[in-house]
PDB file of C-alpha atoms in Angstrom:
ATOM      1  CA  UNK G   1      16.262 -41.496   4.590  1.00 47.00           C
ATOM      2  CA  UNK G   2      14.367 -38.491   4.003  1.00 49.00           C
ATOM      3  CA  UNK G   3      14.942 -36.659   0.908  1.00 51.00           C
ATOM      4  CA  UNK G   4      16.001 -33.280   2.652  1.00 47.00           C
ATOM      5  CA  UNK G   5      19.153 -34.796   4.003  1.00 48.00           C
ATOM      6  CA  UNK G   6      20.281 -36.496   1.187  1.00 45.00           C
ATOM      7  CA  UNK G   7      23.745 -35.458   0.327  1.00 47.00           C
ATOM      8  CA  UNK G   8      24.335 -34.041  -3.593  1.00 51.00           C
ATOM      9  CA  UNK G   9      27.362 -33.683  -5.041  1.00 54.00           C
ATOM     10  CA  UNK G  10      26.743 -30.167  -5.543  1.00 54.00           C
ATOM     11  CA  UNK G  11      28.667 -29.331  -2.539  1.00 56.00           C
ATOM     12  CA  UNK G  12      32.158 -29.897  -4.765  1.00 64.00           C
ATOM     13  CA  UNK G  13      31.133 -28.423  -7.682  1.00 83.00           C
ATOM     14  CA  UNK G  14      33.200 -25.575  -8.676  1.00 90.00           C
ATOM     15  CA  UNK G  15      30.894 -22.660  -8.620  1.00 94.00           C
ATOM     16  CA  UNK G  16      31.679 -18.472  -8.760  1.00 94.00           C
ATOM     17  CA  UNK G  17      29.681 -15.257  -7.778  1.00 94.00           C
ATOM     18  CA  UNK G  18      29.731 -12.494  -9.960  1.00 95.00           C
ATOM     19  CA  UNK G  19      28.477  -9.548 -10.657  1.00 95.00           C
ATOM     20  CA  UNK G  20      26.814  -8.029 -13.625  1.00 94.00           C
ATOM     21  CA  UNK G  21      23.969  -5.782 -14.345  1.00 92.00           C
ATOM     22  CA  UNK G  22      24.087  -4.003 -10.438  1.00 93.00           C
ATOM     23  CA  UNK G  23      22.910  -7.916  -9.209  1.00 95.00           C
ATOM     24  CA  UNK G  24      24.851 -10.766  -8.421  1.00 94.00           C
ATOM     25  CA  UNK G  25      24.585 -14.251  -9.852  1.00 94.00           C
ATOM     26  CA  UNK G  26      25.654 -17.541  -8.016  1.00 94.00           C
ATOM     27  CA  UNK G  27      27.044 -20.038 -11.060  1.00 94.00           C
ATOM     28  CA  UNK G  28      28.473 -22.878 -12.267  1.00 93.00           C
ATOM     29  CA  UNK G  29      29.670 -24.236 -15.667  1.00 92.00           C
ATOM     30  CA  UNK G  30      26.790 -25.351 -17.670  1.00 92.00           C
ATOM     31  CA  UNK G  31      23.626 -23.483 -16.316  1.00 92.00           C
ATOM     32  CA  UNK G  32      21.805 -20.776 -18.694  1.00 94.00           C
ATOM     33  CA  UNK G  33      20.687 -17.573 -17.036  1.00 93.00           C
ATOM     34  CA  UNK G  34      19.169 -14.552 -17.414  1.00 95.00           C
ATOM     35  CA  UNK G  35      20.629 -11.510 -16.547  1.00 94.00           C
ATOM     36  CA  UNK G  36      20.446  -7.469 -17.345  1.00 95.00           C
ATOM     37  CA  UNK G  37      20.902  -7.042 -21.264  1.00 95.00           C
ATOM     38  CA  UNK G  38      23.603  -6.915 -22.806  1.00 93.00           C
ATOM     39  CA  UNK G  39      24.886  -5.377 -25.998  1.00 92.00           C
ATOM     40  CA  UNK G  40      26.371  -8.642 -27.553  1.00 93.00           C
ATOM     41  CA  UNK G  41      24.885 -10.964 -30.136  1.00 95.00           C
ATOM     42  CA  UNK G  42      23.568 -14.066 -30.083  1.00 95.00           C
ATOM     43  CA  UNK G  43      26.102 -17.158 -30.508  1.00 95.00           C
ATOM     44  CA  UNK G  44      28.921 -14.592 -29.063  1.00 95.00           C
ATOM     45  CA  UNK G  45      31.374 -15.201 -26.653  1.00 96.00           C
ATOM     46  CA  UNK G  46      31.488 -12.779 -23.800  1.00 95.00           C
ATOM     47  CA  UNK G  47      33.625 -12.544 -20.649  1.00 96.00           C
ATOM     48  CA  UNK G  48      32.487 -11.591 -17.200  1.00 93.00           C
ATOM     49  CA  UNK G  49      35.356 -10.032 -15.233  1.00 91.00           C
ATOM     50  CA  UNK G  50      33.992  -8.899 -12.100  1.00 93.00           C
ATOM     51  CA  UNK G  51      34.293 -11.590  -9.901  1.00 94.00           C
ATOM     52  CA  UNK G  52      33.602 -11.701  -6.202  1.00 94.00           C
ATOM     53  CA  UNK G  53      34.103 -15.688  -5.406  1.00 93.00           C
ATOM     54  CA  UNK G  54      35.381 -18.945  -6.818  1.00 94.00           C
ATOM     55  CA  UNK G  55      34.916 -22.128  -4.510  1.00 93.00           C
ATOM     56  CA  UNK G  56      36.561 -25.155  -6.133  1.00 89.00           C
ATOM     57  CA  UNK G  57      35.540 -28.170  -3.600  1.00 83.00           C
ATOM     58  CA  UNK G  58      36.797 -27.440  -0.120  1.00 84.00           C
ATOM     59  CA  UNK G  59      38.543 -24.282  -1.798  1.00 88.00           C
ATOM     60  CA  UNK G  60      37.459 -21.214  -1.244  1.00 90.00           C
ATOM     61  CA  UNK G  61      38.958 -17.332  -3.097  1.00 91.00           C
ATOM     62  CA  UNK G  62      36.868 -14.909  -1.506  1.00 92.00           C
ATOM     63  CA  UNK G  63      37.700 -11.221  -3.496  1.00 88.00           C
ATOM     64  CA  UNK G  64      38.525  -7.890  -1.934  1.00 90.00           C
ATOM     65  CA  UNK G  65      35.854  -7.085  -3.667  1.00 90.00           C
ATOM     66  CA  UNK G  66      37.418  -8.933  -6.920  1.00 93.00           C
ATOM     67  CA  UNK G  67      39.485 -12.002  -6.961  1.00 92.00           C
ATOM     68  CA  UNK G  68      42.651 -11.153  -8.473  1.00 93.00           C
ATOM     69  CA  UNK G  69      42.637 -13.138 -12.285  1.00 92.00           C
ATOM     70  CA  UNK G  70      39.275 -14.742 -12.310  1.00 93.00           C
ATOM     71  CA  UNK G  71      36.857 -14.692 -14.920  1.00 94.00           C
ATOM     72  CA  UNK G  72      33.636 -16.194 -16.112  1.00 95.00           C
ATOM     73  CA  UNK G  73      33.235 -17.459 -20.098  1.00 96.00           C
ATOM     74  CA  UNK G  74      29.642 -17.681 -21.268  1.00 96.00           C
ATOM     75  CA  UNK G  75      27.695 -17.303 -24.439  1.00 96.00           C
ATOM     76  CA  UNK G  76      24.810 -15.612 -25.666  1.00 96.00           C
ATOM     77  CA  UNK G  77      22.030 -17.936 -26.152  1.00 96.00           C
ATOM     78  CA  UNK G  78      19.235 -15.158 -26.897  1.00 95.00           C
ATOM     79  CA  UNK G  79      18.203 -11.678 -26.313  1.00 96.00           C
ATOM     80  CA  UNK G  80      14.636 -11.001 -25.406  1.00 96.00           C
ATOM     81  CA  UNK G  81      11.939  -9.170 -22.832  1.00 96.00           C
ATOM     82  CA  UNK G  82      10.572 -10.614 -19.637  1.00 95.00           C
ATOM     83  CA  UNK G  83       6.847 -10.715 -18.779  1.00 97.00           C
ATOM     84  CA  UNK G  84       4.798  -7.712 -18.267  1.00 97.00           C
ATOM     85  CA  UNK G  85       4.523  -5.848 -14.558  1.00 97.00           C
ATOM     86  CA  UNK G  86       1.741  -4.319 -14.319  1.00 98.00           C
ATOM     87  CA  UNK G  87       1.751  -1.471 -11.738  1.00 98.00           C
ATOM     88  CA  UNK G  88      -1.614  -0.239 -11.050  1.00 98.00           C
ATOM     89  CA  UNK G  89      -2.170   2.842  -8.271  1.00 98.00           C
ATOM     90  CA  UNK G  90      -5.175   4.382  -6.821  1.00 98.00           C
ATOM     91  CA  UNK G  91      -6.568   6.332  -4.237  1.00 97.00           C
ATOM     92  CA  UNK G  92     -10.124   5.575  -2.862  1.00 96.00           C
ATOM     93  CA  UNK G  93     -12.828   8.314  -2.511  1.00 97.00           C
ATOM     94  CA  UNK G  94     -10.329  11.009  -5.083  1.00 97.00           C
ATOM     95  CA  UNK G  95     -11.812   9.502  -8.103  1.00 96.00           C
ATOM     96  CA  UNK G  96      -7.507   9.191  -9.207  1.00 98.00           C
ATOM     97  CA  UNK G  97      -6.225   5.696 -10.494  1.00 97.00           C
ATOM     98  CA  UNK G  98      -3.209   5.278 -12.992  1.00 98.00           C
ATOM     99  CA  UNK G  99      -2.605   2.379 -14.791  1.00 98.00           C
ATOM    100  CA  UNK G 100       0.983   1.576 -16.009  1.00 98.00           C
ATOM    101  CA  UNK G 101       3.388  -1.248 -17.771  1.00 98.00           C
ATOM    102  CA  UNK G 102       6.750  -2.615 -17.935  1.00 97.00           C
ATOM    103  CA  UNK G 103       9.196  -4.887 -19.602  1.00 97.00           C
ATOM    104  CA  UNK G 104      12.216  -6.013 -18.726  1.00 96.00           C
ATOM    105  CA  UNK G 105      14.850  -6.812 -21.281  1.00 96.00           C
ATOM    106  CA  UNK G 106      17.366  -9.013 -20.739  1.00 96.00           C
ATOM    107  CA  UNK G 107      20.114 -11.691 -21.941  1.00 95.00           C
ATOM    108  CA  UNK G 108      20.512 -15.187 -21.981  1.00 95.00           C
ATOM    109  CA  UNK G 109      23.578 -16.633 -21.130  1.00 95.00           C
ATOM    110  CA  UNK G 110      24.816 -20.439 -20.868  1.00 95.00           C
ATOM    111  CA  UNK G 111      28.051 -20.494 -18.060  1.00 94.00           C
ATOM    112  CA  UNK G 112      30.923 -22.343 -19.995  1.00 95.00           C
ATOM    113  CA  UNK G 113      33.583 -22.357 -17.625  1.00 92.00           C
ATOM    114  CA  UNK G 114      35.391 -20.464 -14.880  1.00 93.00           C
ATOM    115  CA  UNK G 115      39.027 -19.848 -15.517  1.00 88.00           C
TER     116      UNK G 115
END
């Protein structure tokens, strides 16, 4: 059988959408992430409160735009910066070009469960 149609388990997982940081993450318990900072230390417990979805199995809580009671428990594994973007502009023949940098912070978090 070809490895594409193999069927995972992941399909019964519970997993949850939520949103943090204007973006929204797809999780389950157990993954690490990295999302918009922030302000919580490292080893700290933090809650997550909007959330849009929970699928448990065939079960599926789809919120209007939150589901009424669910939350997400993770903890802070580290807080750090992301790799530099370098945005570079120019326009030929008008002798202008403008170099400039970025870095991203964000936040580490490991999923622990979904309550």
């Amino acid at each position: 059988m070809h490895p594409c149609f193999r069927i995972t388990d992941k399909r019964y997982t519970m997993y949850a959408v939520v949103k943090t940081g204007g973006k929204q993450y797809r999780v389950s318990a157990g993954e690490k992430l990295r999302i918009e900072q922030i302000g919580a230390e490292v080893g700290q417990e933090i809650v997550l409160g909007e959330v849009l979805l929970v699928a448990d199995g065939d079960a599926l809580r789809m919120g209007t735009p939150l589901v009424a009671g669910a939350h997400v428990k993770a903890k802070v594994i580290k807080q750090g910066r992301g790799d530099k973007v370098h945005i570079f502009k120019m326009k030929r023949r008008k002798h202008y070009r403008k170099s400039q940098g970025h870095r991203q912070n964000y936040t580490e978090i490991e999923i622990l469960g979904i309550a």
